[in-house]
Amino acid sequence: MADVRLLQGNEAVVEGAMLGGLTFFAGYPITPSTEVAEGLARKLPKVGGKFIQMEDEIASMAAIIGAACTGAKTMTATSGPGFSLMQENIGYAYIAEVPCVIVNVQRGGPSTGLPTKVAQADTMQARWGTHGDYVAIALAPQSVEETIMLTIRAMNLSEEYRTPVILLMDEVLGHMREKVVMPEPGTFKVVNRTKPTVPANWYKHFEITPSFKSPMASFGDGYRFHVTGLTHNEEGFPTSESKKIHDKLFKLQNKIMRYVDDICEIETDGMEDAHVAVVAYGNVARAAKQAIQMARHRRMKVGQVRPITIWPTHDKKYHEIFSSKSLEVIIVAELNQGQYVTEIERVAPKHVKVVSLARFDSELITPDQILNKIKEVR
Amino acid sequence: MLQKSDVIHQYLRPKKAFPNVWCPGCGIGIVMGSLVRAIDKLQIARDDITLVSGIGCSSRLPVYLDFNTLHTTHGRALAFATGVKLAKPKMKVIVITGDGDCLAIGGNHFIHAARRNIDITTILINNMIYGMTGGQFSPTTPSESFATTSPYGNKENQFDIPKLAIAAGASYVARGTVYHVTQLDELITEAITKRGFSVVEAFSNCHTYYGRLNRAGDAVKMIDDMKKNVIPLKAAAKMPPEKLEGKMLTGVFADVEKDEYCDRYDQLIESLKGK
């Protein structure tokens, strides 16, 4: 018998985290993400895992990095204001190559904004939030059920690529309850980081290998390595040699960008002969799907593009998706003043018009709104 | 018997991390020596020690030592350390921090780590100024002292580190100086041994900035002055308050037994088994 449940998105994060092998969570209460922390506070100690409520989001991010260095699989969950506070340490996790997952249940902003209302306005913060050059991995689920699988996937990607991974939820998805068929154990992949096999004196914690992937020892394993946020050489010691600086930053960029085929999931439907494409991610993709069905009933040729991995951008894949000669207009629908649309403009063919359907009044985009936009642009 | 310096050499990462960043005469190296001697005395396996630090002169200390070492973001060492300790309670976690790192940008983490009474030893090297950024005043810069951001004298009040740590809930609180090295060795040894949150304020010299801006002399003069200005707590107890004016007290300010956070969490896990 299938395990069928009625869950909200935040509870789905908890379920996904437990299935994905989470052992450590640090967080700070913030609406609308709090149910993630509440659920894990209850579940983790029952399986020998650790939950800690830190004094703020900066500390939460710091604590999961510290825990991850000992071998733990870690996560924190927050919303806009907390996500802003985490940014410096997200950059730390990136340069120090520490796997961890950051769940951002987005609410309206800027500042305190709209704690109980929906938005997708951290799309660009997820990409560019921390200072310095940075390549983000961010996933955007559209349903409660998908939230479970993408939570596991976020953990898997962080372990595989030794990097922070962001799960971009939103208030509606976090709080909406839906029917969920729980994944059976063994039907999904759980990735654990690769451990070194070399003797301690050969081990380089930040080794630059031809694949750019490198094993990761834990504190206490006998390797006694140094971890720092200063730009460092392969052994982790600070460096100011320009070649080593270049090599390190090149590695960080390419250990992700070389694997976009694996990392980037983009779902498409009816793009082969579409005149109009609707690009939407997160829960807006559901409105887009319905709008497209309505448009097709009216014999309009409309295709759907749903980025599941919203960062990094798989340029080549988008070039293919948008390569149909019939394509004239791309509509990018999102709950902000037009963020992802700039990225789609970058990857769209020059002859195709890209238009933004931006809603930022704390309400969801409706299928009618998208349908009207389709009629307007065609 | 080994010479003291030989003990230190056994724990250094000489080929990889040196030369060090500190100015000649800096007291931080003396604190590093005390730390190594304390660990050596306790015979803790190197793999079982994690040093965590933030940003600043003091926070560069872990890179030179052959332990698990984590050099983090400014002010956040204790938050990172909390993650290390809770995830791996068997690990001896020692935080190396400074007055600016721990008490200004990291002040919140300091009081909350103390409140939790998590088994972390914090060695707070207090040189009364921000050294690495060039001599700005910190939460321990004395009133009316000069710094590059208090060119007319510091108009702020100071944290009393032991009082702050005790009020926040630390189990063990002590203060030593880089002049009184034998005592500092002992205080750090006791702090590491203590189950719970322990703090050792290691009073040090920044002759490069504090000394120069306040005409306090060079490294030798500043360290020598510690000898003159310090009164041990036990001696101070018998002295009239007027004689303690302007003096620095050293010794153990608090040493109490209370439940440690990771122990309590482990008990929780134990109690939930089979439920």
XYZ file of C-alpha atoms in Angstrom:
653
model
C 0.000 0.000 0.000
C 1.274 3.380 -0.939
C 1.882 5.764 1.953
C -0.460 8.652 1.132
C -0.499 11.757 3.317
C -1.893 15.236 3.441
C 1.089 17.503 3.973
C 1.994 21.159 3.716
C 5.141 22.175 1.854
C 7.121 22.920 4.989
C 6.259 19.470 6.340
C 7.352 18.044 3.003
C 10.772 19.629 3.531
C 10.954 17.838 6.877
C 9.978 14.502 5.294
C 12.414 14.976 2.421
C 15.198 15.925 4.821
C 14.675 12.809 6.910
C 14.556 10.588 3.815
C 17.681 12.250 2.460
C 19.632 11.419 5.611
C 19.722 14.769 7.397
C 21.593 14.580 10.696
C 21.914 18.217 11.746
C 19.643 21.238 11.533
C 20.227 24.733 12.923
C 17.652 27.448 12.496
C 16.017 30.554 13.828
C 12.251 31.107 13.900
C 10.891 33.105 10.989
C 7.534 33.163 9.235
C 6.692 31.455 6.905
C 9.368 28.774 7.308
C 9.012 27.909 10.989
C 7.245 24.561 10.504
C 10.451 23.197 8.991
C 12.325 23.850 12.234
C 9.404 22.640 14.350
C 9.167 19.369 12.459
C 12.884 18.689 12.601
C 13.087 19.619 16.303
C 10.653 16.746 16.862
C 12.077 14.218 14.409
C 15.860 14.565 14.455
C 16.598 13.565 18.077
C 14.452 10.459 17.617
C 16.972 9.144 15.102
C 20.046 10.412 16.926
C 20.247 13.592 14.854
C 20.752 17.074 16.225
C 18.492 20.126 16.154
C 19.561 23.462 17.535
C 17.762 26.780 17.613
C 20.483 29.371 17.262
C 20.456 33.013 18.334
C 20.004 34.290 14.773
C 20.261 33.247 11.143
C 23.930 34.163 10.893
C 24.652 31.709 13.685
C 22.348 29.087 12.132
C 24.280 29.178 8.889
C 27.569 29.089 10.810
C 26.462 26.128 12.925
C 25.488 23.984 9.945
C 28.847 24.664 8.295
C 30.662 23.698 11.493
C 28.564 20.543 11.778
C 29.094 19.669 8.113
C 32.866 19.821 8.680
C 32.480 16.940 11.135
C 30.656 14.865 8.509
C 27.042 15.780 9.281
C 24.401 16.253 6.583
C 23.040 19.663 7.367
C 20.245 22.095 6.649
C 18.819 25.412 7.750
C 15.495 26.996 6.834
C 14.507 30.632 6.723
C 12.745 33.389 4.813
C 13.855 36.651 3.177
C 15.252 38.627 6.129
C 17.044 35.571 7.502
C 18.281 34.658 4.040
C 19.882 38.107 3.812
C 21.632 37.521 7.140
C 22.948 34.154 5.965
C 24.575 35.482 2.834
C 28.085 36.045 4.182
C 28.304 32.515 5.517
C 26.760 31.053 2.360
C 29.794 32.516 0.597
C 31.968 30.909 3.247
C 30.403 27.495 2.611
C 31.012 28.052 -1.095
C 34.708 28.922 -0.888
C 35.340 26.399 1.890
C 33.479 23.763 -0.181
C 31.170 22.677 2.611
C 27.975 20.817 1.680
C 24.789 22.207 3.233
C 21.216 23.039 2.267
C 19.478 26.373 2.791
C 15.694 26.379 2.498
C 14.211 29.800 1.777
C 10.434 29.929 2.094
C 10.030 33.245 0.338
C 7.763 36.020 1.559
C 7.165 39.528 0.284
C 9.941 42.081 0.686
C 11.992 44.216 0.784
C 12.849 44.408 4.495
C 10.262 42.946 6.869
C 7.852 43.196 3.976
C 4.988 40.723 4.069
C 5.774 37.894 6.478
C 2.630 35.893 5.687
C 2.316 36.618 1.985
C 3.765 34.997 -1.064
C 6.564 36.228 -3.350
C 9.396 34.958 -5.525
C 11.467 38.040 -4.966
C 14.616 36.293 -3.720
C 15.292 34.723 -7.106
C 18.212 37.049 -7.704
C 19.328 37.040 -4.065
C 19.713 33.278 -4.375
C 22.000 33.846 -7.342
C 23.932 36.952 -6.324
C 23.330 37.292 -2.589
C 26.795 36.679 -1.263
C 29.718 38.916 -2.144
C 32.399 37.975 -4.626
C 32.140 35.704 -7.638
C 29.780 32.885 -6.859
C 27.953 30.105 -8.681
C 24.716 29.169 -6.964
C 22.672 26.005 -7.160
C 18.992 26.678 -6.453
C 15.949 24.469 -6.938
C 12.302 25.588 -7.103
C 9.578 23.001 -6.468
C 6.025 23.578 -7.718
C 4.096 21.225 -5.457
C 4.203 19.663 -2.021
C 5.048 16.264 -3.449
C 7.835 17.683 -5.561
C 9.157 19.479 -2.475
C 9.980 16.121 -0.902
C 11.965 14.960 -3.922
C 13.723 18.301 -4.434
C 14.700 18.459 -0.764
C 16.419 15.093 -1.189
C 17.915 16.293 -4.453
C 19.193 19.503 -2.863
C 20.979 17.420 -0.226
C 22.344 15.075 -2.891
C 23.669 17.931 -5.018
C 25.326 19.565 -2.006
C 27.071 16.307 -1.130
C 28.041 15.544 -4.717
C 29.455 18.981 -5.483
C 30.580 20.024 -1.971
C 28.677 23.276 -2.141
C 25.698 25.033 -0.525
C 22.412 24.348 -2.294
C 19.353 26.554 -1.967
C 15.794 25.242 -2.003
C 13.623 28.169 -3.063
C 10.126 27.679 -1.721
C 7.461 30.317 -1.203
C 4.820 31.083 1.396
C 1.953 29.449 -0.499
C 3.890 26.273 -1.208
C 5.160 26.197 2.370
C 1.703 26.388 3.888
C -0.487 24.770 1.226
C -1.696 21.243 2.022
C -1.792 18.672 -0.746
C -2.052 14.963 -1.206
C 1.367 13.374 -1.258
C 2.375 9.860 -2.179
C 5.428 9.261 -0.059
C 8.404 7.924 -2.003
C 9.256 4.332 -1.121
C 12.719 3.879 0.354
C 15.051 2.562 -2.320
C 13.184 4.281 -5.151
C 15.281 7.418 -4.922
C 18.975 8.156 -4.780
C 20.717 9.303 -1.596
C 24.205 10.686 -2.163
C 26.848 10.789 0.537
C 30.035 12.766 0.081
C 33.113 10.911 -1.102
C 35.676 10.332 1.644
C 39.407 10.299 1.013
C 41.265 7.001 0.900
C 44.811 8.376 0.797
C 47.123 8.529 3.818
C 46.860 11.706 5.892
C 50.080 13.246 4.623
C 48.909 12.963 1.013
C 45.505 14.433 1.621
C 44.646 17.883 0.283
C 41.280 19.100 1.505
C 40.851 21.394 -1.501
C 42.589 19.319 -4.136
C 42.133 20.476 -7.720
C 41.516 17.317 -9.692
C 40.863 17.023 -13.446
C 37.148 16.526 -12.711
C 37.184 19.389 -10.166
C 35.540 17.010 -7.707
C 37.533 16.139 -4.624
C 36.924 13.891 -1.614
C 36.102 15.477 1.720
C 37.465 14.302 5.054
C 35.729 15.182 8.305
C 37.217 16.668 11.441
C 38.290 13.773 13.604
C 39.049 11.418 10.699
C 42.786 11.807 11.229
C 43.498 14.248 8.416
C 43.787 17.437 10.491
C 43.220 19.901 7.664
C 42.691 23.664 7.716
C 39.471 25.310 6.556
C 39.324 29.034 5.920
C 37.268 31.665 4.140
C 40.497 33.296 2.985
C 41.353 32.397 -0.581
C 43.511 29.327 -0.128
C 45.694 26.774 -1.868
C 44.851 23.091 -2.224
C 45.895 22.394 1.346
C 43.658 25.141 2.687
C 46.383 27.587 3.635
C 45.851 31.246 2.724
C 47.541 32.269 -0.495
C 48.172 35.504 -2.339
C 49.810 33.883 -5.367
C 47.809 34.962 -8.384
C 48.003 31.577 -10.088
C 46.686 29.760 -7.055
C 43.947 32.336 -6.584
C 42.896 31.900 -10.201
C 43.015 28.114 -9.948
C 40.846 28.089 -6.829
C 38.170 30.401 -8.215
C 38.255 28.613 -11.564
C 37.718 25.319 -9.774
C 34.771 26.672 -7.763
C 33.117 27.912 -10.936
C 33.783 24.843 -13.030
C 33.038 22.176 -10.480
C 29.444 23.312 -10.961
C 29.314 24.730 -14.493
C 30.958 21.665 -15.995
C 28.120 19.550 -14.641
C 25.081 21.569 -15.667
C 23.776 18.534 -17.584
C 23.458 16.722 -14.267
C 22.470 19.696 -12.111
C 19.972 21.504 -14.319
C 16.450 20.172 -14.736
C 14.173 22.091 -17.056
C 10.755 20.677 -17.873
C 9.201 21.582 -21.220
C 5.888 20.895 -22.882
C 4.786 21.639 -26.438
C 7.782 23.782 -27.305
C 8.352 22.143 -30.725
C 5.827 24.255 -32.603
C 4.920 26.899 -30.027
C 4.446 30.500 -31.064
C 4.386 31.620 -27.466
C 6.336 30.125 -24.564
C 5.510 30.663 -20.913
C 8.432 30.375 -18.545
C 7.434 29.995 -14.904
C 8.995 28.348 -11.851
C 7.742 27.369 -8.420
C 4.012 27.438 -7.875
C 3.478 29.960 -10.723
C 4.261 27.095 -13.102
C 0.966 25.518 -12.076
C -1.001 28.583 -13.110
C 1.021 28.619 -16.318
C 0.125 25.007 -17.028
C -3.578 25.708 -16.696
C -3.363 28.906 -18.746
C -1.596 26.989 -21.507
C -4.322 24.340 -21.534
C -6.925 27.096 -21.804
C -4.966 28.702 -24.637
C -4.644 25.416 -26.510
C -8.428 24.967 -26.314
C -8.549 28.238 -28.198
C -6.171 26.723 -30.765
C -3.247 28.876 -29.761
C 0.184 27.263 -29.961
C 1.678 27.838 -26.536
C 4.494 25.907 -24.922
C 5.618 25.683 -21.325
C 9.100 25.913 -19.870
C 9.521 25.126 -16.194
C 12.976 25.599 -14.719
C 13.199 23.227 -11.751
C 16.856 24.064 -11.240
C 16.639 27.826 -11.455
C 20.372 28.321 -10.843
C 22.766 27.798 -12.491
C 21.398 28.544 -15.937
C 22.019 25.862 -18.539
C 22.565 28.198 -21.486
C 22.921 25.450 -24.086
C 19.745 23.715 -23.010
C 17.803 26.971 -23.197
C 19.219 27.639 -26.665
C 17.814 24.259 -27.726
C 14.467 24.799 -26.021
C 14.047 28.181 -27.687
C 15.428 27.043 -31.058
C 12.087 26.400 -32.769
C 11.605 28.725 -35.770
C 7.952 29.189 -34.872
C 8.730 30.793 -31.520
C 7.936 34.496 -31.462
C 7.349 35.502 -27.835
C 8.458 34.265 -24.424
C 6.424 35.304 -21.400
C 8.194 35.060 -18.055
C 5.659 34.967 -15.243
C 6.930 35.469 -11.720
C 5.948 36.893 -8.342
C 8.342 39.821 -8.358
C 9.078 42.911 -10.402
C 10.806 40.893 -13.111
C 13.943 39.047 -12.011
C 14.274 35.762 -13.889
C 13.071 37.511 -17.034
C 16.480 39.159 -17.334
C 18.129 35.760 -17.352
C 15.705 34.466 -19.984
C 16.400 37.572 -22.078
C 20.066 36.645 -21.933
C 19.549 33.117 -23.266
C 16.662 33.764 -25.686
C 17.349 34.056 -29.434
C 17.657 37.668 -30.603
C 14.580 37.526 -32.840
C 12.308 36.327 -30.020
C 10.568 38.932 -27.907
C 10.774 38.366 -24.156
C 8.051 39.938 -22.036
C 7.581 39.999 -18.291
C 4.417 39.133 -16.444
C 5.288 40.470 -13.036
C 2.995 40.405 -10.043
C 4.166 41.856 -6.756
C 0.996 42.622 -4.800
C 1.328 39.529 -2.561
C -1.247 37.546 -4.551
C -0.643 34.570 -6.820
C -0.599 34.947 -10.575
C -3.838 33.419 -11.887
C -4.224 31.277 -15.011
C -6.498 34.022 -16.429
C -3.779 36.588 -16.055
C -1.355 34.419 -17.962
C -3.983 33.620 -20.600
C -4.671 37.325 -21.075
C -0.984 37.962 -21.483
C -0.779 35.177 -24.087
C -3.680 36.772 -26.020
C -2.076 40.180 -25.721
C 1.336 39.201 -27.077
C 0.267 36.930 -29.901
C 62.681 16.858 30.250
C 61.773 18.646 27.082
C 62.394 22.333 26.748
C 59.198 24.351 26.566
C 59.924 25.466 23.006
C 60.412 21.848 21.884
C 56.881 21.064 22.950
C 55.561 23.854 20.752
C 57.539 22.649 17.744
C 55.874 19.252 17.975
C 52.508 20.875 17.334
C 53.364 23.356 14.596
C 52.702 23.113 10.874
C 56.060 24.743 10.080
C 56.419 23.990 6.380
C 52.907 24.918 5.428
C 51.794 27.946 7.331
C 54.807 30.013 8.332
C 55.982 32.788 8.458
C 53.286 34.069 10.792
C 51.350 37.303 10.404
C 52.000 38.781 13.840
C 54.180 41.810 14.551
C 57.467 41.114 16.343
C 56.758 41.209 20.070
C 53.065 40.402 19.740
C 51.605 38.538 22.708
C 49.452 36.224 20.617
C 52.389 33.875 20.065
C 52.768 33.608 23.836
C 49.119 32.581 24.124
C 49.707 30.007 21.386
C 52.572 28.594 23.440
C 50.358 28.364 26.518
C 47.637 26.629 24.537
C 50.044 24.053 23.145
C 51.577 23.354 26.550
C 48.110 22.931 28.054
C 47.074 20.465 25.349
C 50.372 18.634 25.635
C 50.004 18.395 29.385
C 46.506 16.961 29.037
C 47.718 14.532 26.345
C 44.630 14.985 24.206
C 44.946 13.307 20.805
C 45.404 15.880 18.049
C 42.583 14.403 16.006
C 40.207 15.057 18.884
C 40.863 18.792 18.988
C 39.238 21.362 16.752
C 40.405 24.950 16.922
C 37.884 27.463 15.636
C 38.561 31.152 15.128
C 36.950 34.226 13.599
C 38.701 37.159 11.986
C 41.509 39.327 13.306
C 45.084 38.937 14.493
C 44.193 36.423 17.203
C 42.074 34.381 14.814
C 45.089 33.580 12.639
C 46.431 31.380 15.436
C 44.838 28.012 14.464
C 46.433 27.851 11.010
C 49.866 27.342 12.566
C 48.864 24.346 14.671
C 48.510 20.707 13.691
C 44.903 20.103 14.759
C 41.561 20.199 12.971
C 41.364 23.929 12.328
C 38.478 26.115 11.193
C 39.099 29.783 10.447
C 35.650 31.314 9.999
C 33.910 34.631 9.386
C 34.226 37.722 11.558
C 32.580 37.249 14.947
C 31.064 33.870 14.180
C 33.662 31.471 15.554
C 31.453 30.451 18.466
C 28.488 29.790 16.187
C 30.600 27.558 13.912
C 32.108 25.932 17.000
C 28.631 25.216 18.351
C 27.895 23.267 15.168
C 31.154 21.316 15.432
C 30.595 20.498 19.092
C 26.940 19.516 18.895
C 27.510 17.384 15.792
C 30.551 15.696 17.353
C 30.382 15.999 21.156
C 33.545 13.935 21.687
C 35.576 16.647 19.973
C 37.440 19.095 22.220
C 36.471 22.423 20.698
C 38.604 25.457 21.456
C 37.759 28.891 20.121
C 40.488 31.453 19.605
C 39.125 34.965 19.371
C 39.867 38.587 20.095
C 38.172 41.496 21.834
C 36.640 42.895 18.652
C 35.780 39.522 17.120
C 34.213 38.064 20.247
C 32.662 41.054 21.986
C 31.597 43.437 19.204
C 30.509 41.614 16.041
C 30.397 38.288 17.894
C 28.922 39.512 21.183
C 25.584 37.836 20.638
C 27.145 34.446 19.943
C 29.354 34.840 23.010
C 26.500 35.347 25.452
C 24.385 32.616 23.889
C 27.183 30.050 23.877
C 27.688 30.866 27.571
C 23.945 30.661 28.225
C 23.763 27.184 26.656
C 26.814 26.155 28.677
C 28.065 24.205 25.685
C 31.426 22.513 26.275
C 33.611 24.928 24.340
C 36.738 26.622 25.635
C 37.031 30.223 24.509
C 40.425 31.860 24.640
C 39.721 35.535 24.267
C 42.918 37.378 23.504
C 42.270 40.924 24.664
C 44.664 43.517 23.302
C 42.148 46.351 23.634
C 42.148 47.289 19.961
C 41.505 46.085 16.406
C 45.002 45.255 15.220
C 44.511 43.732 11.800
C 42.465 46.616 10.430
C 44.858 49.189 11.774
C 44.046 50.283 15.311
C 40.347 51.081 15.710
C 38.804 51.091 19.199
C 37.119 47.909 20.417
C 34.615 47.082 23.204
C 37.554 46.766 25.609
C 39.474 49.920 24.645
C 39.649 51.980 27.843
C 37.718 55.249 28.023
C 39.650 58.233 26.698
C 42.245 55.975 25.087
C 43.303 56.787 21.576
C 42.609 54.682 18.542
C 42.441 55.559 14.866
C 38.653 55.874 15.200
C 38.855 57.655 18.543
C 41.353 60.380 17.620
C 40.039 62.585 20.474
C 39.890 59.766 23.001
C 37.390 56.904 23.299
C 33.986 58.136 24.525
C 32.567 54.638 25.104
C 32.508 52.356 28.130
C 34.109 48.907 28.240
C 32.984 45.363 28.709
C 34.316 43.616 31.786
C 34.900 40.210 30.179
C 34.707 38.006 33.306
C 31.541 39.727 34.535
C 29.941 39.419 31.115
C 30.821 35.727 30.820
C 29.620 34.909 34.327
C 26.350 36.815 33.903
C 25.708 34.991 30.630
C 26.165 31.583 32.266
C 29.732 30.357 31.686
C 30.955 27.518 33.934
C 34.573 28.605 34.138
C 35.903 32.141 33.787
C 39.491 33.240 34.250
C 41.868 36.004 33.278
C 45.593 35.823 32.752
C 48.192 37.869 30.920
C 50.967 37.165 28.477
C 53.476 38.233 31.137
C 52.252 35.639 33.651
C 52.824 32.706 31.334
C 52.934 29.885 33.885
C 49.583 31.021 35.254
C 48.180 31.315 31.723
C 49.263 27.730 31.003
C 47.376 26.606 34.101
C 44.245 28.624 33.392
C 43.988 27.274 29.846
C 44.579 23.739 31.121
C 41.766 24.112 33.653
C 39.469 25.669 31.083
C 39.986 22.811 28.612
C 39.406 20.282 31.379
C 36.166 21.953 32.471
C 32.968 20.356 31.147
C 30.886 23.340 30.118
C 31.460 26.751 28.605
C 34.832 28.088 29.741
C 36.410 31.444 29.046
C 39.999 32.523 29.506
C 40.681 36.168 28.884
C 44.325 36.326 27.867
C 45.375 39.939 28.245
C 47.878 40.807 25.561
C 49.749 43.715 24.036
C 49.266 45.529 20.775
C 52.266 47.829 20.888
C 51.951 48.468 17.154
C 48.636 50.281 17.484
C 47.481 50.599 21.079
C 50.975 51.178 22.342
C 51.936 53.672 19.673
C 48.693 55.669 19.743
C 48.650 55.843 23.544
C 52.382 56.235 24.172
C 52.286 52.981 26.116
C 55.689 51.919 24.873
C 57.037 49.011 22.902
C 56.304 45.305 23.368
C 58.762 44.893 26.221
C 57.429 47.936 28.078
C 53.791 46.915 27.603
C 54.375 43.356 28.772
C 56.488 44.556 31.665
C 53.675 46.905 32.690
C 51.351 43.925 33.035
C 53.540 42.762 35.882
C 53.095 46.136 37.617
C 49.392 46.578 36.978
C 48.161 43.123 37.866
C 46.873 41.936 41.215
C 45.882 38.289 41.708
C 42.277 37.855 42.813
C 43.274 36.216 46.086
C 45.525 39.110 47.041
C 42.911 41.620 45.938
C 40.362 40.112 48.320
C 42.439 41.329 51.236
C 43.078 44.817 49.839
C 41.034 48.018 50.274
C 39.145 49.111 47.125
C 41.171 52.304 46.685
C 44.321 50.247 46.213
C 42.673 48.326 43.393
C 41.892 51.441 41.376
C 43.274 51.116 37.835
C 44.579 47.604 38.513
C 43.785 44.464 36.593
C 42.700 41.394 38.510
C 43.799 37.952 37.374
C 42.928 34.425 38.372
C 39.792 32.285 38.363
C 36.615 34.370 38.576
C 34.145 31.494 38.368
C 34.342 27.715 38.460
C 30.940 26.136 38.901
C 29.343 22.802 38.075
C 26.250 22.768 35.901
C 24.648 20.671 33.206
C 26.350 20.857 29.864
C 24.284 21.363 26.707
C 25.526 18.424 24.569
C 25.169 16.058 27.533
C 21.570 17.179 27.928
C 20.922 16.708 24.225
C 22.429 13.216 24.338
C 20.181 12.401 27.299
C 17.229 13.567 25.221
C 18.238 11.259 22.355
C 18.612 8.403 24.840
C 15.182 9.080 26.363
C 13.515 9.066 22.931
C 14.888 5.683 21.933
C 12.154 3.263 21.004
C 9.462 5.964 21.167
